[in-house]
Structure formats: C-alpha cells, structure tokens
Amino acid sequence: MDRLKDKVALITGGVAGIGLGIAKSFVREGAKVVVTADRNIEGGKKAVAEFGADKALFVQMSVTKEADWQTTIQQVIDKFGKLDILVNNAGIWGSGVPVDKMDLAVWQKTMDINLTGTFLGEKYGIQAMKAHNDNNGSIINISSVAGLVGLPLSPDYSASKGGTRLLTHATALSLAREGSHIRVNSVHPGWVDTGIIPDAYKEQIIKTIPVGHLGKPQDIGEICVYLGSDESTFAVGAEFVVDGGQRA
C-alpha cells in the first residue's frame, strides 16, 4: 500500500477496461487520478463517484486534439498542483481490413488516436512535469504485443502500436541525454478480458495463451503501479510484456 502516495496521475481512456484497471490500482496505492474519455461520460462520473472527488477528476477530451490536451493538463494542475505520472492508454482496435483494401481515412483514424494521441500526451506531459514537478515523472505508454509482432488481422493497429514502442524508446533516450528525471516506458498487454472479446472467440484465443486464461485489467494496472512508483527509477525506455507467456 501507499506505493504511489502523494503522486498525481493522468490516465487517458481511464474510465473503462484496461484504463479503469490502472486507475483502480493507482488509487489503491495512494495516488490521485485524473481520468479521461472522449464519449464515455457516464463511465467518468461513475469512476469519480467510486474514487471520491477529493482523489479523482474526470475530464472529457479527445487525445487527437492539441487544444484538449492543453485544457486537460491545466485542469490537472489546477486541481492537484502537479503531474507525476502520465498513462497514454486511450486507443482503438484496428479495422480488421487488409492493407490493399483499407481506406486511407480508416488508417489515419487509427494512427491519429493510437500514435498521434500518444505523441501529444508525451509533449504536454513532459512540459507539465518540467514546469510543475521539478523535471521528474513517469510516462507509461500502453502499446500491445501487436507492437512487437505483426498482427495480420489488423495492420493499422500493429503499425500504430509498433510506432508507440519506438516513440517510447526515442523519447526516453532524448530525456535521459538532456539530464531529465522523466522516464518513459511501454507496456505491451496480450489478450485482456475487457468485455469486448466476443464469447465465440474466447475459447480459441485462450488456447494460444500458455497460462490458460485471459488477462485482467488489474494485471496491467499492477505493472503500471511499479512503473509509476519510485521503485522503477532505473527503468528507462524499456518494454514490459504482460501476455500470459504468449510471446515467451
């Protein structure tokens, strides 16, 4: 307990699924959290009611809009005074369409949310940590095992998550070389039971997972607790795979 005491975290897409699992783990460990969503307003209200208005804030935002990032960061600072942890979690599943049949608009939407949204998060998260947290902090980019190996069913998703992986490396190295104490790492979940996997496919998917079951949002939350805490100060530009052994 209290591994994140007195820390302030911003979690995009933090009102459902993996993002909510991360938020719950953070609050349990003493953090104050700001959770965002683009459309799930009710989920945001429920999260704040569960955590308490003194410990949580919900902000509606689109991670693709620079102005939304500026407004959200300002609300974090106005309410809690600083930003210690940023989790770039918001994302969408890919199109499931082969490259030769994919519309450019579909490709661009996946890139805008999954990759450009992460870039904007890094940009404004770093600025806030430098200005309001003495150049200290932890940025956690939620990628995917599909960012490590190609996912033939969704090339746009794999490309966006692979881009997130290398953006993490590049940003971490840049910050380290300038002497910043802001570290950046990526988390690569495998199949996590967030309620969106159709029941008809679950049995087939589980057969590919060595441990024999789907992951839980909390499984991702626990590794994020480590990365957000002071226990992980030597983890810089690293990749943390949480997939039940699927990529072992």
mmCIF file with all atom_site columns, N, CA and C in Angstrom, residues 170-239:
data_model
loop_
_atom_site.group_PDB
_atom_site.id
_atom_site.type_symbol
_atom_site.label_atom_id
_atom_site.label_alt_id
_atom_site.label_comp_id
_atom_site.label_asym_id
_atom_site.label_entity_id
_atom_site.label_seq_id
_atom_site.pdbx_PDB_ins_code
_atom_site.Cartn_x
_atom_site.Cartn_y
_atom_site.Cartn_z
_atom_site.occupancy
_atom_site.B_iso_or_equiv
_atom_site.pdbx_formal_charge
_atom_site.auth_seq_id
_atom_site.auth_comp_id
_atom_site.auth_asym_id
_atom_site.auth_atom_id
_atom_site.pdbx_PDB_model_num
ATOM 1   N N  . ALA A 1 170 ? 12.650  6.419   -28.269 1.00 0.00 ? 170 ALA A N  1
ATOM 2   C CA . ALA A 1 170 ? 13.284  7.671   -28.681 1.00 0.00 ? 170 ALA A CA 1
ATOM 3   C C  . ALA A 1 170 ? 13.103  8.764   -27.639 1.00 0.00 ? 170 ALA A C  1
ATOM 4   N N  . THR A 1 171 ? 11.906  8.886   -27.090 1.00 0.00 ? 171 THR A N  1
ATOM 5   C CA . THR A 1 171 ? 11.645  9.930   -26.089 1.00 0.00 ? 171 THR A CA 1
ATOM 6   C C  . THR A 1 171 ? 12.435  9.663   -24.815 1.00 0.00 ? 171 THR A C  1
ATOM 7   N N  . ALA A 1 172 ? 12.482  8.403   -24.398 1.00 0.00 ? 172 ALA A N  1
ATOM 8   C CA . ALA A 1 172 ? 13.227  8.061   -23.184 1.00 0.00 ? 172 ALA A CA 1
ATOM 9   C C  . ALA A 1 172 ? 14.697  8.421   -23.326 1.00 0.00 ? 172 ALA A C  1
ATOM 10  N N  . LEU A 1 173 ? 15.283  8.101   -24.468 1.00 0.00 ? 173 LEU A N  1
ATOM 11  C CA . LEU A 1 173 ? 16.700  8.407   -24.689 1.00 0.00 ? 173 LEU A CA 1
ATOM 12  C C  . LEU A 1 173 ? 16.942  9.910   -24.740 1.00 0.00 ? 173 LEU A C  1
ATOM 13  N N  . SER A 1 174 ? 16.047  10.631  -25.403 1.00 0.00 ? 174 SER A N  1
ATOM 14  C CA . SER A 1 174 ? 16.188  12.085  -25.501 1.00 0.00 ? 174 SER A CA 1
ATOM 15  C C  . SER A 1 174 ? 16.166  12.731  -24.121 1.00 0.00 ? 174 SER A C  1
ATOM 16  N N  . LEU A 1 175 ? 15.224  12.328  -23.279 1.00 0.00 ? 175 LEU A N  1
ATOM 17  C CA . LEU A 1 175 ? 15.118  12.893  -21.934 1.00 0.00 ? 175 LEU A CA 1
ATOM 18  C C  . LEU A 1 175 ? 16.330  12.525  -21.079 1.00 0.00 ? 175 LEU A C  1
ATOM 19  N N  . ALA A 1 176 ? 16.775  11.286  -21.175 1.00 0.00 ? 176 ALA A N  1
ATOM 20  C CA . ALA A 1 176 ? 17.928  10.848  -20.380 1.00 0.00 ? 176 ALA A CA 1
ATOM 21  C C  . ALA A 1 176 ? 19.176  11.635  -20.761 1.00 0.00 ? 176 ALA A C  1
ATOM 22  N N  . ARG A 1 177 ? 19.362  11.854  -22.038 1.00 0.00 ? 177 ARG A N  1
ATOM 23  C CA . ARG A 1 177 ? 20.568  12.551  -22.507 1.00 0.00 ? 177 ARG A CA 1
ATOM 24  C C  . ARG A 1 177 ? 20.584  14.025  -22.116 1.00 0.00 ? 177 ARG A C  1
ATOM 25  N N  . GLU A 1 178 ? 19.385  14.610  -21.920 1.00 0.00 ? 178 GLU A N  1
ATOM 26  C CA . GLU A 1 178 ? 19.358  16.010  -21.501 1.00 0.00 ? 178 GLU A CA 1
ATOM 27  C C  . GLU A 1 178 ? 19.406  16.145  -19.985 1.00 0.00 ? 178 GLU A C  1
ATOM 28  N N  . GLY A 1 179 ? 19.486  15.019  -19.290 1.00 0.00 ? 179 GLY A N  1
ATOM 29  C CA . GLY A 1 179 ? 19.597  15.045  -17.838 1.00 0.00 ? 179 GLY A CA 1
ATOM 30  C C  . GLY A 1 179 ? 18.274  15.108  -17.102 1.00 0.00 ? 179 GLY A C  1
ATOM 31  N N  . SER A 1 180 ? 17.175  14.895  -17.819 1.00 0.00 ? 180 SER A N  1
ATOM 32  C CA . SER A 1 180 ? 15.856  14.914  -17.186 1.00 0.00 ? 180 SER A CA 1
ATOM 33  C C  . SER A 1 180 ? 15.659  13.653  -16.341 1.00 0.00 ? 180 SER A C  1
ATOM 34  N N  . HIS A 1 181 ? 14.845  13.786  -15.317 1.00 0.00 ? 181 HIS A N  1
ATOM 35  C CA . HIS A 1 181 ? 14.476  12.638  -14.490 1.00 0.00 ? 181 HIS A CA 1
ATOM 36  C C  . HIS A 1 181 ? 13.073  12.137  -14.833 1.00 0.00 ? 181 HIS A C  1
ATOM 37  N N  . ILE A 1 182 ? 12.602  12.512  -16.014 1.00 0.00 ? 182 ILE A N  1
ATOM 38  C CA . ILE A 1 182 ? 11.341  11.975  -16.535 1.00 0.00 ? 182 ILE A CA 1
ATOM 39  C C  . ILE A 1 182 ? 11.675  10.721  -17.327 1.00 0.00 ? 182 ILE A C  1
ATOM 40  N N  . ARG A 1 183 ? 11.099  9.605   -16.927 1.00 0.00 ? 183 ARG A N  1
ATOM 41  C CA . ARG A 1 183 ? 11.383  8.355   -17.629 1.00 0.00 ? 183 ARG A CA 1
ATOM 42  C C  . ARG A 1 183 ? 10.156  7.921   -18.424 1.00 0.00 ? 183 ARG A C  1
ATOM 43  N N  . VAL A 1 184 ? 10.398  7.203   -19.507 1.00 0.00 ? 184 VAL A N  1
ATOM 44  C CA . VAL A 1 184 ? 9.329   6.766   -20.401 1.00 0.00 ? 184 VAL A CA 1
ATOM 45  C C  . VAL A 1 184 ? 9.503   5.276   -20.675 1.00 0.00 ? 184 VAL A C  1
ATOM 46  N N  . ASN A 1 185 ? 8.442   4.511   -20.485 1.00 0.00 ? 185 ASN A N  1
ATOM 47  C CA . ASN A 1 185 ? 8.467   3.072   -20.733 1.00 0.00 ? 185 ASN A CA 1
ATOM 48  C C  . ASN A 1 185 ? 7.168   2.646   -21.405 1.00 0.00 ? 185 ASN A C  1
ATOM 49  N N  . SER A 1 186 ? 7.175   1.469   -22.001 1.00 0.00 ? 186 SER A N  1
ATOM 50  C CA . SER A 1 186 ? 5.960   0.972   -22.651 1.00 0.00 ? 186 SER A CA 1
ATOM 51  C C  . SER A 1 186 ? 5.518   -0.348  -22.034 1.00 0.00 ? 186 SER A C  1
ATOM 52  N N  . VAL A 1 187 ? 4.205   -0.547  -22.026 1.00 0.00 ? 187 VAL A N  1
ATOM 53  C CA . VAL A 1 187 ? 3.599   -1.789  -21.547 1.00 0.00 ? 187 VAL A CA 1
ATOM 54  C C  . VAL A 1 187 ? 2.886   -2.441  -22.730 1.00 0.00 ? 187 VAL A C  1
ATOM 55  N N  . HIS A 1 188 ? 3.072   -3.752  -22.856 1.00 0.00 ? 188 HIS A N  1
ATOM 56  C CA . HIS A 1 188 ? 2.555   -4.481  -24.008 1.00 0.00 ? 188 HIS A CA 1
ATOM 57  C C  . HIS A 1 188 ? 1.611   -5.593  -23.555 1.00 0.00 ? 188 HIS A C  1
ATOM 58  N N  . PRO A 1 189 ? 0.325   -5.264  -23.390 1.00 0.00 ? 189 PRO A N  1
ATOM 59  C CA . PRO A 1 189 ? -0.634  -6.291  -22.978 1.00 0.00 ? 189 PRO A CA 1
ATOM 60  C C  . PRO A 1 189 ? -0.900  -7.304  -24.090 1.00 0.00 ? 189 PRO A C  1
ATOM 61  N N  . GLY A 1 190 ? -1.193  -8.525  -23.661 1.00 0.00 ? 190 GLY A N  1
ATOM 62  C CA . GLY A 1 190 ? -1.727  -9.512  -24.579 1.00 0.00 ? 190 GLY A CA 1
ATOM 63  C C  . GLY A 1 190 ? -3.242  -9.440  -24.551 1.00 0.00 ? 190 GLY A C  1
ATOM 64  N N  . TRP A 1 191 ? -3.883  -10.601 -24.623 1.00 0.00 ? 191 TRP A N  1
ATOM 65  C CA . TRP A 1 191 ? -5.344  -10.636 -24.612 1.00 0.00 ? 191 TRP A CA 1
ATOM 66  C C  . TRP A 1 191 ? -5.862  -10.388 -23.200 1.00 0.00 ? 191 TRP A C  1
ATOM 67  N N  . VAL A 1 192 ? -6.577  -9.291  -23.037 1.00 0.00 ? 192 VAL A N  1
ATOM 68  C CA . VAL A 1 192 ? -7.135  -8.910  -21.741 1.00 0.00 ? 192 VAL A CA 1
ATOM 69  C C  . VAL A 1 192 ? -8.652  -8.906  -21.847 1.00 0.00 ? 192 VAL A C  1
ATOM 70  N N  . ASP A 1 193 ? -9.304  -9.473  -20.854 1.00 0.00 ? 193 ASP A N  1
ATOM 71  C CA . ASP A 1 193 ? -10.756 -9.579  -20.855 1.00 0.00 ? 193 ASP A CA 1
ATOM 72  C C  . ASP A 1 193 ? -11.373 -8.259  -20.419 1.00 0.00 ? 193 ASP A C  1
ATOM 73  N N  . THR A 1 194 ? -11.697 -7.427  -21.386 1.00 0.00 ? 194 THR A N  1
ATOM 74  C CA . THR A 1 194 ? -12.301 -6.124  -21.104 1.00 0.00 ? 194 THR A CA 1
ATOM 75  C C  . THR A 1 194 ? -13.771 -6.085  -21.514 1.00 0.00 ? 194 THR A C  1
ATOM 76  N N  . GLY A 1 195 ? -14.316 -7.231  -21.876 1.00 0.00 ? 195 GLY A N  1
ATOM 77  C CA . GLY A 1 195 ? -15.716 -7.285  -22.261 1.00 0.00 ? 195 GLY A CA 1
ATOM 78  C C  . GLY A 1 195 ? -15.974 -7.077  -23.730 1.00 0.00 ? 195 GLY A C  1
ATOM 79  N N  . ILE A 1 196 ? -14.915 -6.843  -24.526 1.00 0.00 ? 196 ILE A N  1
ATOM 80  C CA . ILE A 1 196 ? -15.121 -6.594  -25.952 1.00 0.00 ? 196 ILE A CA 1
ATOM 81  C C  . ILE A 1 196 ? -14.782 -7.809  -26.815 1.00 0.00 ? 196 ILE A C  1
ATOM 82  N N  . ILE A 1 197 ? -14.192 -8.836  -26.210 1.00 0.00 ? 197 ILE A N  1
ATOM 83  C CA . ILE A 1 197 ? -13.886 -10.041 -26.973 1.00 0.00 ? 197 ILE A CA 1
ATOM 84  C C  . ILE A 1 197 ? -15.159 -10.886 -27.070 1.00 0.00 ? 197 ILE A C  1
ATOM 85  N N  . PRO A 1 198 ? -15.637 -11.168 -28.272 1.00 0.00 ? 198 PRO A N  1
ATOM 86  C CA . PRO A 1 198 ? -16.854 -11.977 -28.411 1.00 0.00 ? 198 PRO A CA 1
ATOM 87  C C  . PRO A 1 198 ? -16.674 -13.357 -27.778 1.00 0.00 ? 198 PRO A C  1
ATOM 88  N N  . ASP A 1 199 ? -17.709 -13.821 -27.109 1.00 0.00 ? 199 ASP A N  1
ATOM 89  C CA . ASP A 1 199 ? -17.645 -15.128 -26.453 1.00 0.00 ? 199 ASP A CA 1
ATOM 90  C C  . ASP A 1 199 ? -17.277 -16.237 -27.432 1.00 0.00 ? 199 ASP A C  1
ATOM 91  N N  . ALA A 1 200 ? -17.705 -16.099 -28.671 1.00 0.00 ? 200 ALA A N  1
ATOM 92  C CA . ALA A 1 200 ? -17.449 -17.133 -29.671 1.00 0.00 ? 200 ALA A CA 1
ATOM 93  C C  . ALA A 1 200 ? -15.965 -17.318 -29.951 1.00 0.00 ? 200 ALA A C  1
ATOM 94  N N  . TYR A 1 201 ? -15.152 -16.297 -29.669 1.00 0.00 ? 201 TYR A N  1
ATOM 95  C CA . TYR A 1 201 ? -13.724 -16.355 -29.972 1.00 0.00 ? 201 TYR A CA 1
ATOM 96  C C  . TYR A 1 201 ? -12.864 -16.650 -28.745 1.00 0.00 ? 201 TYR A C  1
ATOM 97  N N  . LYS A 1 202 ? -13.457 -16.546 -27.556 1.00 0.00 ? 202 LYS A N  1
ATOM 98  C CA . LYS A 1 202 ? -12.651 -16.650 -26.342 1.00 0.00 ? 202 LYS A CA 1
ATOM 99  C C  . LYS A 1 202 ? -11.925 -17.989 -26.223 1.00 0.00 ? 202 LYS A C  1
ATOM 100 N N  . GLU A 1 203 ? -12.624 -19.078 -26.466 1.00 0.00 ? 203 GLU A N  1
ATOM 101 C CA . GLU A 1 203 ? -12.015 -20.393 -26.309 1.00 0.00 ? 203 GLU A CA 1
ATOM 102 C C  . GLU A 1 203 ? -10.826 -20.570 -27.243 1.00 0.00 ? 203 GLU A C  1
ATOM 103 N N  . GLN A 1 204 ? -10.989 -20.104 -28.475 1.00 0.00 ? 204 GLN A N  1
ATOM 104 C CA . GLN A 1 204 ? -9.904  -20.204 -29.448 1.00 0.00 ? 204 GLN A CA 1
ATOM 105 C C  . GLN A 1 204 ? -8.708  -19.360 -29.025 1.00 0.00 ? 204 GLN A C  1
ATOM 106 N N  . ILE A 1 205 ? -8.969  -18.167 -28.519 1.00 0.00 ? 205 ILE A N  1
ATOM 107 C CA . ILE A 1 205 ? -7.891  -17.280 -28.079 1.00 0.00 ? 205 ILE A CA 1
ATOM 108 C C  . ILE A 1 205 ? -7.171  -17.865 -26.870 1.00 0.00 ? 205 ILE A C  1
ATOM 109 N N  . ILE A 1 206 ? -7.928  -18.378 -25.911 1.00 0.00 ? 206 ILE A N  1
ATOM 110 C CA . ILE A 1 206 ? -7.329  -18.919 -24.688 1.00 0.00 ? 206 ILE A CA 1
ATOM 111 C C  . ILE A 1 206 ? -6.377  -20.074 -24.993 1.00 0.00 ? 206 ILE A C  1
ATOM 112 N N  . LYS A 1 207 ? -6.660  -20.838 -26.024 1.00 0.00 ? 207 LYS A N  1
ATOM 113 C CA . LYS A 1 207 ? -5.788  -21.958 -26.407 1.00 0.00 ? 207 LYS A CA 1
ATOM 114 C C  . LYS A 1 207 ? -4.394  -21.489 -26.813 1.00 0.00 ? 207 LYS A C  1
ATOM 115 N N  . THR A 1 208 ? -4.271  -20.226 -27.213 1.00 0.00 ? 208 THR A N  1
ATOM 116 C CA . THR A 1 208 ? -2.965  -19.695 -27.628 1.00 0.00 ? 208 THR A CA 1
ATOM 117 C C  . THR A 1 208 ? -2.179  -19.088 -26.473 1.00 0.00 ? 208 THR A C  1
ATOM 118 N N  . ILE A 1 209 ? -2.795  -19.022 -25.283 1.00 0.00 ? 209 ILE A N  1
ATOM 119 C CA . ILE A 1 209 ? -2.156  -18.388 -24.122 1.00 0.00 ? 209 ILE A CA 1
ATOM 120 C C  . ILE A 1 209 ? -1.600  -19.474 -23.199 1.00 0.00 ? 209 ILE A C  1
ATOM 121 N N  . PRO A 1 210 ? -0.286  -19.540 -22.986 1.00 0.00 ? 210 PRO A N  1
ATOM 122 C CA . PRO A 1 210 ? 0.303   -20.623 -22.184 1.00 0.00 ? 210 PRO A CA 1
ATOM 123 C C  . PRO A 1 210 ? -0.286  -20.779 -20.789 1.00 0.00 ? 210 PRO A C  1
ATOM 124 N N  . VAL A 1 211 ? -0.640  -19.693 -20.115 1.00 0.00 ? 211 VAL A N  1
ATOM 125 C CA . VAL A 1 211 ? -1.174  -19.823 -18.757 1.00 0.00 ? 211 VAL A CA 1
ATOM 126 C C  . VAL A 1 211 ? -2.630  -20.281 -18.740 1.00 0.00 ? 211 VAL A C  1
ATOM 127 N N  . GLY A 1 212 ? -3.277  -20.297 -19.889 1.00 0.00 ? 212 GLY A N  1
ATOM 128 C CA . GLY A 1 212 ? -4.597  -20.883 -19.990 1.00 0.00 ? 212 GLY A CA 1
ATOM 129 C C  . GLY A 1 212 ? -5.771  -20.000 -19.651 1.00 0.00 ? 212 GLY A C  1
ATOM 130 N N  . HIS A 1 213 ? -5.581  -18.702 -19.603 1.00 0.00 ? 213 HIS A N  1
ATOM 131 C CA . HIS A 1 213 ? -6.704  -17.798 -19.347 1.00 0.00 ? 213 HIS A CA 1
ATOM 132 C C  . HIS A 1 213 ? -6.379  -16.408 -19.866 1.00 0.00 ? 213 HIS A C  1
ATOM 133 N N  . LEU A 1 214 ? -7.426  -15.599 -20.033 1.00 0.00 ? 214 LEU A N  1
ATOM 134 C CA . LEU A 1 214 ? -7.249  -14.206 -20.430 1.00 0.00 ? 214 LEU A CA 1
ATOM 135 C C  . LEU A 1 214 ? -6.690  -13.387 -19.273 1.00 0.00 ? 214 LEU A C  1
ATOM 136 N N  . GLY A 1 215 ? -6.040  -12.299 -19.617 1.00 0.00 ? 215 GLY A N  1
ATOM 137 C CA . GLY A 1 215 ? -5.601  -11.372 -18.585 1.00 0.00 ? 215 GLY A CA 1
ATOM 138 C C  . GLY A 1 215 ? -6.751  -10.545 -18.053 1.00 0.00 ? 215 GLY A C  1
ATOM 139 N N  . LYS A 1 216 ? -6.516  -9.847  -16.955 1.00 0.00 ? 216 LYS A N  1
ATOM 140 C CA . LYS A 1 216 ? -7.486  -8.943  -16.354 1.00 0.00 ? 216 LYS A CA 1
ATOM 141 C C  . LYS A 1 216 ? -6.929  -7.520  -16.404 1.00 0.00 ? 216 LYS A C  1
ATOM 142 N N  . PRO A 1 217 ? -7.799  -6.521  -16.460 1.00 0.00 ? 217 PRO A N  1
ATOM 143 C CA . PRO A 1 217 ? -7.308  -5.137  -16.426 1.00 0.00 ? 217 PRO A CA 1
ATOM 144 C C  . PRO A 1 217 ? -6.364  -4.876  -15.259 1.00 0.00 ? 217 PRO A C  1
ATOM 145 N N  . GLN A 1 218 ? -6.615  -5.503  -14.118 1.00 0.00 ? 218 GLN A N  1
ATOM 146 C CA . GLN A 1 218 ? -5.756  -5.313  -12.958 1.00 0.00 ? 218 GLN A CA 1
ATOM 147 C C  . GLN A 1 218 ? -4.328  -5.786  -13.223 1.00 0.00 ? 218 GLN A C  1
ATOM 148 N N  . ASP A 1 219 ? -4.170  -6.815  -14.080 1.00 0.00 ? 219 ASP A N  1
ATOM 149 C CA . ASP A 1 219 ? -2.827  -7.299  -14.402 1.00 0.00 ? 219 ASP A CA 1
ATOM 150 C C  . ASP A 1 219 ? -1.988  -6.196  -15.032 1.00 0.00 ? 219 ASP A C  1
ATOM 151 N N  . ILE A 1 220 ? -2.610  -5.377  -15.841 1.00 0.00 ? 220 ILE A N  1
ATOM 152 C CA . ILE A 1 220 ? -1.906  -4.254  -16.453 1.00 0.00 ? 220 ILE A CA 1
ATOM 153 C C  . ILE A 1 220 ? -1.732  -3.138  -15.430 1.00 0.00 ? 220 ILE A C  1
ATOM 154 N N  . GLY A 1 221 ? -2.740  -2.972  -14.573 1.00 0.00 ? 221 GLY A N  1
ATOM 155 C CA . GLY A 1 221 ? -2.648  -1.962  -13.531 1.00 0.00 ? 221 GLY A CA 1
ATOM 156 C C  . GLY A 1 221 ? -1.464  -2.179  -12.608 1.00 0.00 ? 221 GLY A C  1
ATOM 157 N N  . GLU A 1 222 ? -1.175  -3.439  -12.280 1.00 0.00 ? 222 GLU A N  1
ATOM 158 C CA . GLU A 1 222 ? -0.093  -3.717  -11.326 1.00 0.00 ? 222 GLU A CA 1
ATOM 159 C C  . GLU A 1 222 ? 1.277   -3.363  -11.893 1.00 0.00 ? 222 GLU A C  1
ATOM 160 N N  . ILE A 1 223 ? 1.513   -3.651  -13.173 1.00 0.00 ? 223 ILE A N  1
ATOM 161 C CA . ILE A 1 223 ? 2.815   -3.290  -13.753 1.00 0.00 ? 223 ILE A CA 1
ATOM 162 C C  . ILE A 1 223 ? 2.927   -1.768  -13.869 1.00 0.00 ? 223 ILE A C  1
ATOM 163 N N  . CYS A 1 224 ? 1.788   -1.103  -14.088 1.00 0.00 ? 224 CYS A N  1
ATOM 164 C CA . CYS A 1 224 ? 1.806   0.356   -14.155 1.00 0.00 ? 224 CYS A CA 1
ATOM 165 C C  . CYS A 1 224 ? 2.072   0.978   -12.782 1.00 0.00 ? 224 CYS A C  1
ATOM 166 N N  . VAL A 1 225 ? 1.615   0.321   -11.707 1.00 0.00 ? 225 VAL A N  1
ATOM 167 C CA . VAL A 1 225 ? 1.953   0.797   -10.360 1.00 0.00 ? 225 VAL A CA 1
ATOM 168 C C  . VAL A 1 225 ? 3.464   0.798   -10.186 1.00 0.00 ? 225 VAL A C  1
ATOM 169 N N  . TYR A 1 226 ? 4.102   -0.287  -10.583 1.00 0.00 ? 226 TYR A N  1
ATOM 170 C CA . TYR A 1 226 ? 5.566   -0.356  -10.484 1.00 0.00 ? 226 TYR A CA 1
ATOM 171 C C  . TYR A 1 226 ? 6.216   0.769   -11.295 1.00 0.00 ? 226 TYR A C  1
ATOM 172 N N  . LEU A 1 227 ? 5.764   0.968   -12.527 1.00 0.00 ? 227 LEU A N  1
ATOM 173 C CA . LEU A 1 227 ? 6.383   1.969   -13.386 1.00 0.00 ? 227 LEU A CA 1
ATOM 174 C C  . LEU A 1 227 ? 6.101   3.389   -12.924 1.00 0.00 ? 227 LEU A C  1
ATOM 175 N N  . GLY A 1 228 ? 4.989   3.593   -12.244 1.00 0.00 ? 228 GLY A N  1
ATOM 176 C CA . GLY A 1 228 ? 4.685   4.920   -11.727 1.00 0.00 ? 228 GLY A CA 1
ATOM 177 C C  . GLY A 1 228 ? 5.362   5.226   -10.415 1.00 0.00 ? 228 GLY A C  1
ATOM 178 N N  . SER A 1 229 ? 5.825   4.193   -9.728  1.00 0.00 ? 229 SER A N  1
ATOM 179 C CA . SER A 1 229 ? 6.417   4.368   -8.406  1.00 0.00 ? 229 SER A CA 1
ATOM 180 C C  . SER A 1 229 ? 7.906   4.681   -8.496  1.00 0.00 ? 229 SER A C  1
ATOM 181 N N  . ASP A 1 230 ? 8.472   5.052   -7.361  1.00 0.00 ? 230 ASP A N  1
ATOM 182 C CA . ASP A 1 230 ? 9.909   5.325   -7.301  1.00 0.00 ? 230 ASP A CA 1
ATOM 183 C C  . ASP A 1 230 ? 10.740  4.047   -7.334  1.00 0.00 ? 230 ASP A C  1
ATOM 184 N N  . GLU A 1 231 ? 10.083  2.906   -7.343  1.00 0.00 ? 231 GLU A N  1
ATOM 185 C CA . GLU A 1 231 ? 10.798  1.627   -7.446  1.00 0.00 ? 231 GLU A CA 1
ATOM 186 C C  . GLU A 1 231 ? 11.411  1.434   -8.829  1.00 0.00 ? 231 GLU A C  1
ATOM 187 N N  . SER A 1 232 ? 10.912  2.164   -9.819  1.00 0.00 ? 232 SER A N  1
ATOM 188 C CA . SER A 1 232 ? 11.295  1.895   -11.209 1.00 0.00 ? 232 SER A CA 1
ATOM 189 C C  . SER A 1 232 ? 12.198  2.974   -11.802 1.00 0.00 ? 232 SER A C  1
ATOM 190 N N  . THR A 1 233 ? 12.945  3.671   -10.963 1.00 0.00 ? 233 THR A N  1
ATOM 191 C CA . THR A 1 233 ? 13.727  4.806   -11.459 1.00 0.00 ? 233 THR A CA 1
ATOM 192 C C  . THR A 1 233 ? 14.824  4.403   -12.445 1.00 0.00 ? 233 THR A C  1
ATOM 193 N N  . PHE A 1 234 ? 15.220  3.126   -12.480 1.00 0.00 ? 234 PHE A N  1
ATOM 194 C CA . PHE A 1 234 ? 16.260  2.683   -13.424 1.00 0.00 ? 234 PHE A CA 1
ATOM 195 C C  . PHE A 1 234 ? 15.655  2.050   -14.673 1.00 0.00 ? 234 PHE A C  1
ATOM 196 N N  . ALA A 1 235 ? 14.332  2.019   -14.750 1.00 0.00 ? 235 ALA A N  1
ATOM 197 C CA . ALA A 1 235 ? 13.644  1.511   -15.939 1.00 0.00 ? 235 ALA A CA 1
ATOM 198 C C  . ALA A 1 235 ? 13.411  2.681   -16.884 1.00 0.00 ? 235 ALA A C  1
ATOM 199 N N  . VAL A 1 236 ? 14.152  2.700   -17.974 1.00 0.00 ? 236 VAL A N  1
ATOM 200 C CA . VAL A 1 236 ? 14.101  3.818   -18.919 1.00 0.00 ? 236 VAL A CA 1
ATOM 201 C C  . VAL A 1 236 ? 14.076  3.254   -20.339 1.00 0.00 ? 236 VAL A C  1
ATOM 202 N N  . GLY A 1 237 ? 13.044  3.579   -21.083 1.00 0.00 ? 237 GLY A N  1
ATOM 203 C CA . GLY A 1 237 ? 12.946  3.106   -22.461 1.00 0.00 ? 237 GLY A CA 1
ATOM 204 C C  . GLY A 1 237 ? 12.768  1.609   -22.568 1.00 0.00 ? 237 GLY A C  1
ATOM 205 N N  . ALA A 1 238 ? 12.170  0.997   -21.558 1.00 0.00 ? 238 ALA A N  1
ATOM 206 C CA . ALA A 1 238 ? 12.036  -0.454  -21.514 1.00 0.00 ? 238 ALA A CA 1
ATOM 207 C C  . ALA A 1 238 ? 10.645  -0.892  -21.948 1.00 0.00 ? 238 ALA A C  1
ATOM 208 N N  . GLU A 1 239 ? 10.528  -2.176  -22.278 1.00 0.00 ? 239 GLU A N  1
ATOM 209 C CA . GLU A 1 239 ? 9.264   -2.765  -22.722 1.00 0.00 ? 239 GLU A CA 1
ATOM 210 C C  . GLU A 1 239 ? 8.839   -3.824  -21.711 1.00 0.00 ? 239 GLU A C  1
#
